[in-house]
């Protein structure tokens, strides 16, 4: 008789992670995990609180809790240039936002810090930041710019610049600024859980790698399924899934470290220890 | 651009419905539904409240809301004899329970009514019924018998009669009493939803039929996966999935009608209209 329980695994219920859900389904992994589907901010909190064992976590939240977590290799939400769904939507040029209000959508952690670093360091502006529900109209009702992520952001990008609004893709902006890819989220296991259950974490990690590989080979089918339900046409979805990259290559890790360095210098997160992040060593 | 939303579909997160989850996963259906996994009593309430579009519903709750619902053909939770996981656990013979307390586990609807009908009509006893959390020790702490379902009930059956406790399988008891199979739950669509979205309901129905067929052909794999996580050995799981039947044949419908007739005669539910239940006609 088994005394194991299925690993409690998080899944981002945004369109960006649909290929991963597809892979988890098609690879049969869903039978072996206890999956919680939620927005990224909810998953961040649950992983940090120990209510999940393995989950995607916003890079910023990972950096704040790096001592409790181990990063899984070769899986992340990244882009090497445009990401399409992490956007700063603004009514006036970025360089003219000093003294203006910038509204930060509540579901975003890494996107909002990236926007703040970009505005402060690249454009030298110091707006007033306010938090708000992740609805573009609500955020912009009382602000000159808003940071949005996920399906809301993709919709803004899809509709393009209009009504005096400009959409700045923060993946592109980071690449222009640093020359590096941007890592928006990593997958991490709780260190205590991984120490107690290395075999289970290895299994989950392998399952995620199989899932992302499967999703890549079946991307047309993912798009075919998604287009039936999502308010985006096939061309947009295909472009979106080409922009998003789920690997964590050495260049991506370099991008992660560069973001960590800038974020720590700005006092937003603790410094990443030298040689960090610490990966789950799936020997 | 799509204006559809994925059908909101319920799934019973008990071991009994694991083959159906397996089938939904393996057939790729999970990408096309918005799945809520919950205990059956929660799903009953959500379907009746219109928070789900299609879901399994306890037979008793279906009978109480038959005018709002359409039954999907050829899918149900049934047994033609032992079911192993809908049990009356008792400290004294059933015929001697008059005046005793019988505790009814809160997750069960059809099982508890079946037990009440059986005790009243077959054994002629009138115990005092109390409701309680679905934990056998808690239920029996202050009662002479308890109705439990799902994994709790299967565990009681697996441990067998001991400590002066007898386990009566209510699927067997119904068969002995009436000669008919027992239908514990049916899958139903909300009538308003099915009228507005006949194509989607047809798709979901077909997906469920594909899923149960797939689960039947891959039952060994379902057991292999389940044995890793569930507190039951392979032999028990295999026996359990042989006892459970997910079809809704004419004989099963006859069993459903017989239960509906007896339940209505006892005043527990409204009478099923002649010729009922009303099925979703997937033309």
Coordinates of C-alpha atoms in Angstrom, one line a residue, chain B:
Chain B
X1 CA -12.0 35.4 -33.1
X2 CA -13.8 33.0 -30.7
X3 CA -16.7 34.1 -28.5
X4 CA -17.2 30.6 -27.0
X5 CA -16.1 29.7 -23.6
X6 CA -15.0 26.2 -22.6
X7 CA -17.9 24.2 -21.1
X8 CA -17.6 24.2 -17.3
X9 CA -17.5 20.5 -16.5
X10 CA -17.4 18.7 -13.1
X11 CA -15.3 15.8 -12.1
X12 CA -15.7 13.7 -8.9
X13 CA -12.3 13.6 -7.3
X14 CA -12.8 10.2 -5.8
X15 CA -11.0 7.1 -6.8
X16 CA -14.2 5.8 -8.5
X17 CA -13.9 8.4 -11.2
X18 CA -10.1 8.1 -11.8
X19 CA -10.7 6.0 -14.9
X20 CA -12.8 8.9 -16.3
X21 CA -10.1 11.4 -15.5
X22 CA -7.6 9.1 -17.2
X23 CA -9.8 8.9 -20.3
X24 CA -10.3 12.7 -20.3
X25 CA -6.6 13.2 -20.2
X26 CA -5.6 10.5 -22.7
X27 CA -8.3 11.5 -25.2
X28 CA -7.1 15.1 -25.1
X29 CA -10.5 16.3 -23.8
X30 CA -9.0 18.3 -20.8
X31 CA -7.8 21.0 -23.2
X32 CA -11.4 21.7 -24.3
X33 CA -13.2 21.8 -20.9
X34 CA -12.9 24.0 -17.9
X35 CA -12.7 21.2 -15.3
X36 CA -13.7 21.5 -11.6
X37 CA -12.6 18.6 -9.5
X38 CA -14.5 18.3 -6.2
X39 CA -16.4 15.8 -4.0
X40 CA -19.8 14.8 -5.4
X41 CA -21.9 16.9 -3.0
X42 CA -20.0 20.0 -4.1
X43 CA -20.6 19.2 -7.8
X44 CA -24.3 18.5 -7.2
X45 CA -24.7 22.0 -5.7
X46 CA -22.6 23.7 -8.5
X47 CA -24.6 22.1 -11.3
X48 CA -27.9 23.0 -9.7
X49 CA -26.7 26.5 -9.1
X50 CA -25.7 26.9 -12.7
X51 CA -22.0 27.2 -11.8
X52 CA -21.3 24.1 -13.9
X53 CA -22.7 23.3 -17.4
X54 CA -22.2 19.5 -17.4
X55 CA -21.4 17.4 -14.4
X56 CA -22.0 14.1 -12.7
X57 CA -24.8 14.4 -10.2
X58 CA -26.0 12.1 -7.5
X59 CA -29.1 10.3 -8.6
X60 CA -31.1 11.7 -5.7
X61 CA -30.1 15.3 -6.5
X62 CA -30.9 14.7 -10.2
X63 CA -34.4 13.5 -9.2
X64 CA -34.9 16.7 -7.1
X65 CA -33.9 18.9 -10.1
X66 CA -34.9 16.7 -13.1
X67 CA -36.8 19.6 -14.7
X68 CA -33.6 21.7 -15.0
X69 CA -31.4 18.9 -16.3
X70 CA -30.9 16.5 -19.2
X71 CA -29.2 13.2 -18.7
X72 CA -26.3 12.2 -20.9
X73 CA -26.8 8.7 -22.4
X74 CA -24.5 5.8 -21.7
X75 CA -22.5 7.3 -18.9
X76 CA -23.2 6.9 -15.2
X77 CA -21.7 5.5 -11.9
X78 CA -23.4 2.2 -11.4
X79 CA -22.9 -1.4 -10.2
X80 CA -24.7 -4.6 -10.9
X81 CA -24.2 -6.0 -7.4
X82 CA -21.2 -5.0 -5.2
X83 CA -19.9 -1.5 -5.7
X84 CA -17.4 -1.7 -2.8
X85 CA -17.5 2.1 -2.1
X86 CA -21.1 2.8 -1.0
X87 CA -21.3 1.1 2.4
X88 CA -23.4 0.9 5.5
X89 CA -21.0 0.1 8.3
X90 CA -22.8 -1.2 11.4
X91 CA -22.2 -2.4 15.0
X92 CA -25.3 -4.6 15.2
X93 CA -27.5 -6.5 12.7
X94 CA -29.5 -4.2 10.3
X95 CA -32.8 -5.6 11.6
X96 CA -31.9 -4.5 15.1
X97 CA -31.3 -0.8 14.4
X98 CA -34.7 0.5 15.5
X99 CA -34.2 3.4 17.9
X100 CA -30.5 3.4 17.2
X101 CA -28.5 6.2 15.7
X102 CA -27.4 5.9 12.1
X103 CA -24.9 8.6 11.0
X104 CA -25.0 9.7 7.4
X105 CA -21.7 10.9 5.8
X106 CA -22.1 14.4 4.4
X107 CA -20.7 13.6 1.0
X108 CA -23.4 11.1 0.2
X109 CA -26.8 11.7 -1.2
X110 CA -28.0 8.6 -3.1
X111 CA -26.1 6.2 -0.7
X112 CA -27.8 7.6 2.4
X113 CA -31.3 7.5 0.8
X114 CA -30.7 4.0 -0.4
X115 CA -29.7 3.0 3.2
X116 CA -32.8 4.7 4.6
X117 CA -35.1 2.9 2.1
X118 CA -33.4 -0.4 2.7
X119 CA -33.7 -0.1 6.5
X120 CA -37.3 1.1 6.4
X121 CA -38.7 -1.2 3.7
X122 CA -36.6 -4.3 3.8
X123 CA -35.7 -4.5 7.5
X124 CA -38.7 -2.5 8.9
X125 CA -36.5 -0.5 11.2
X126 CA -36.7 3.2 12.0
X127 CA -33.5 4.5 13.4
X128 CA -32.7 8.1 14.3
X129 CA -30.6 9.6 11.5
X130 CA -27.9 12.2 12.1
X131 CA -25.6 13.9 9.6
X132 CA -21.8 14.0 10.1
X133 CA -18.4 14.6 8.5
X134 CA -17.4 11.7 6.2
X135 CA -14.9 10.1 8.6
X136 CA -15.9 6.6 9.8
X137 CA -14.4 7.0 13.3
X138 CA -16.2 10.3 13.9
X139 CA -19.5 9.0 12.5
X140 CA -19.4 5.8 14.6
X141 CA -18.2 7.5 17.8
X142 CA -21.8 8.4 18.6
X143 CA -23.8 6.0 16.4
X144 CA -24.4 2.3 15.8
X145 CA -24.1 2.5 12.0
X146 CA -22.8 4.9 9.4
X147 CA -23.2 5.4 5.7
X148 CA -20.0 6.3 3.9
X149 CA -19.0 6.5 0.3
X150 CA -15.9 6.9 -1.8
X151 CA -12.4 6.3 -0.7
X152 CA -13.4 6.2 3.0
X153 CA -16.0 3.5 2.2
X154 CA -13.5 1.5 0.1
X155 CA -11.0 1.6 2.9
X156 CA -13.7 0.2 5.3
X157 CA -14.5 -2.5 2.8
X158 CA -10.8 -3.3 2.3
X159 CA -10.2 -3.6 6.0
X160 CA -13.3 -5.9 6.2
X161 CA -15.5 -6.8 9.1
X162 CA -13.5 -6.2 12.3
X163 CA -13.8 -4.7 15.8
X164 CA -17.5 -5.9 15.8
X165 CA -18.2 -3.8 12.7
X166 CA -20.0 -5.3 9.7
X167 CA -19.7 -3.7 6.2
X168 CA -22.9 -4.0 4.1
X169 CA -22.3 -3.1 0.4
X170 CA -25.3 -1.1 -0.6
X171 CA -24.9 -2.0 -4.3
X172 CA -25.2 -5.7 -3.3
X173 CA -28.0 -4.9 -0.9
X174 CA -30.0 -3.1 -3.7
X175 CA -29.4 -6.0 -6.1
X176 CA -30.5 -8.6 -3.5
X177 CA -33.6 -6.5 -2.8
X178 CA -34.7 -5.6 -6.3
X179 CA -32.8 -7.8 -8.7
X180 CA -31.6 -4.6 -10.5
X181 CA -28.4 -2.7 -10.9
X182 CA -28.0 0.5 -8.9
X183 CA -27.3 3.9 -10.5
X184 CA -25.5 6.1 -8.0
X185 CA -24.9 9.1 -10.3
X186 CA -25.6 10.2 -13.8
X187 CA -24.0 12.9 -15.9
X188 CA -26.3 15.7 -16.7
X189 CA -26.2 19.0 -18.7
X190 CA -28.2 22.0 -17.5
X191 CA -31.2 22.2 -19.8
X192 CA -30.8 25.9 -20.4
X193 CA -27.1 25.4 -21.4
X194 CA -27.9 22.5 -23.6
X195 CA -30.6 24.4 -25.4
X196 CA -28.2 27.3 -26.0
X197 CA -25.2 25.2 -26.8
X198 CA -26.3 21.8 -28.3
X199 CA -23.1 21.4 -30.2
X200 CA -20.9 21.9 -27.2
X201 CA -22.9 19.5 -25.1
X202 CA -22.8 16.9 -27.9
X203 CA -19.0 17.4 -28.0
X204 CA -18.6 17.0 -24.2
X205 CA -20.9 13.9 -24.3
X206 CA -18.9 12.3 -27.1
X207 CA -15.7 13.1 -25.2
X208 CA -17.0 11.4 -22.1
X209 CA -17.9 8.3 -24.1
X210 CA -14.5 8.3 -25.7
X211 CA -13.0 8.7 -22.3
X212 CA -14.8 5.8 -20.7
X213 CA -14.0 3.6 -23.7
X214 CA -10.3 4.5 -23.5
X215 CA -10.3 4.0 -19.7
X216 CA -11.7 0.5 -20.2
X217 CA -9.1 -0.5 -22.7
X218 CA -6.3 1.0 -20.6
X219 CA -7.6 -0.1 -17.2
X220 CA -4.2 -1.8 -16.4
X221 CA -2.5 1.5 -16.9
X222 CA -5.1 3.3 -14.7
X223 CA -4.4 0.8 -11.9
X224 CA -0.6 1.1 -12.4
X225 CA -0.8 4.8 -12.0
X226 CA -3.3 4.7 -9.1
X227 CA -1.4 2.1 -7.0
X228 CA 1.5 4.5 -6.8
X229 CA -0.5 7.1 -4.9
X230 CA -3.6 5.5 -3.4
X231 CA -3.6 3.5 -0.1
X232 CA -4.9 0.4 -1.8
X233 CA -3.0 -2.5 -3.4
X234 CA -3.3 -3.5 -7.0
X235 CA -5.6 -6.4 -6.4
X236 CA -8.1 -4.2 -4.6
X237 CA -8.0 -1.4 -7.2
X238 CA -8.4 -4.0 -10.0
X239 CA -11.4 -5.5 -8.2
X240 CA -12.9 -2.1 -7.6
X241 CA -12.7 -1.0 -11.2
X242 CA -14.3 -4.3 -12.2
X243 CA -17.1 -3.7 -9.8
X244 CA -17.8 -0.2 -11.0
X245 CA -19.6 0.2 -14.3
X246 CA -19.8 3.5 -16.2
X247 CA -22.4 2.6 -18.7
X248 CA -26.1 3.3 -18.6
X249 CA -27.8 0.4 -20.4
X250 CA -31.5 -0.2 -20.5
X251 CA -31.3 -2.5 -17.4
X252 CA -29.5 0.3 -15.6
X253 CA -32.2 2.8 -16.6
X254 CA -34.7 0.3 -15.2
X255 CA -32.7 0.3 -11.9
X256 CA -32.7 4.1 -11.9
X257 CA -36.5 4.2 -12.4
X258 CA -37.1 1.6 -9.7
X259 CA -35.0 3.7 -7.2
X260 CA -36.8 6.8 -8.3
X261 CA -40.2 5.1 -7.8
X262 CA -39.3 3.9 -4.3
X263 CA -37.7 7.2 -3.3
X264 CA -40.8 9.2 -4.5
X265 CA -43.1 6.7 -2.7
X266 CA -41.1 7.5 0.5
X267 CA -41.6 11.2 -0.1
X268 CA -37.9 11.8 -0.5
X269 CA -38.0 13.1 -4.1
X270 CA -40.6 14.3 -6.6
X271 CA -41.9 11.5 -8.9
X272 CA -40.0 11.0 -12.1
X273 CA -42.4 11.9 -15.0
X274 CA -43.6 8.9 -17.0
X275 CA -41.0 7.9 -19.5
X276 CA -38.4 9.8 -17.6
X277 CA -35.6 10.7 -17.2
X278 CA -35.2 13.1 -20.1
X279 CA -32.1 12.5 -22.1
X280 CA -30.0 14.9 -24.0
X281 CA -30.9 14.0 -27.6
X282 CA -27.5 14.1 -29.4
X283 CA -28.9 13.9 -32.8

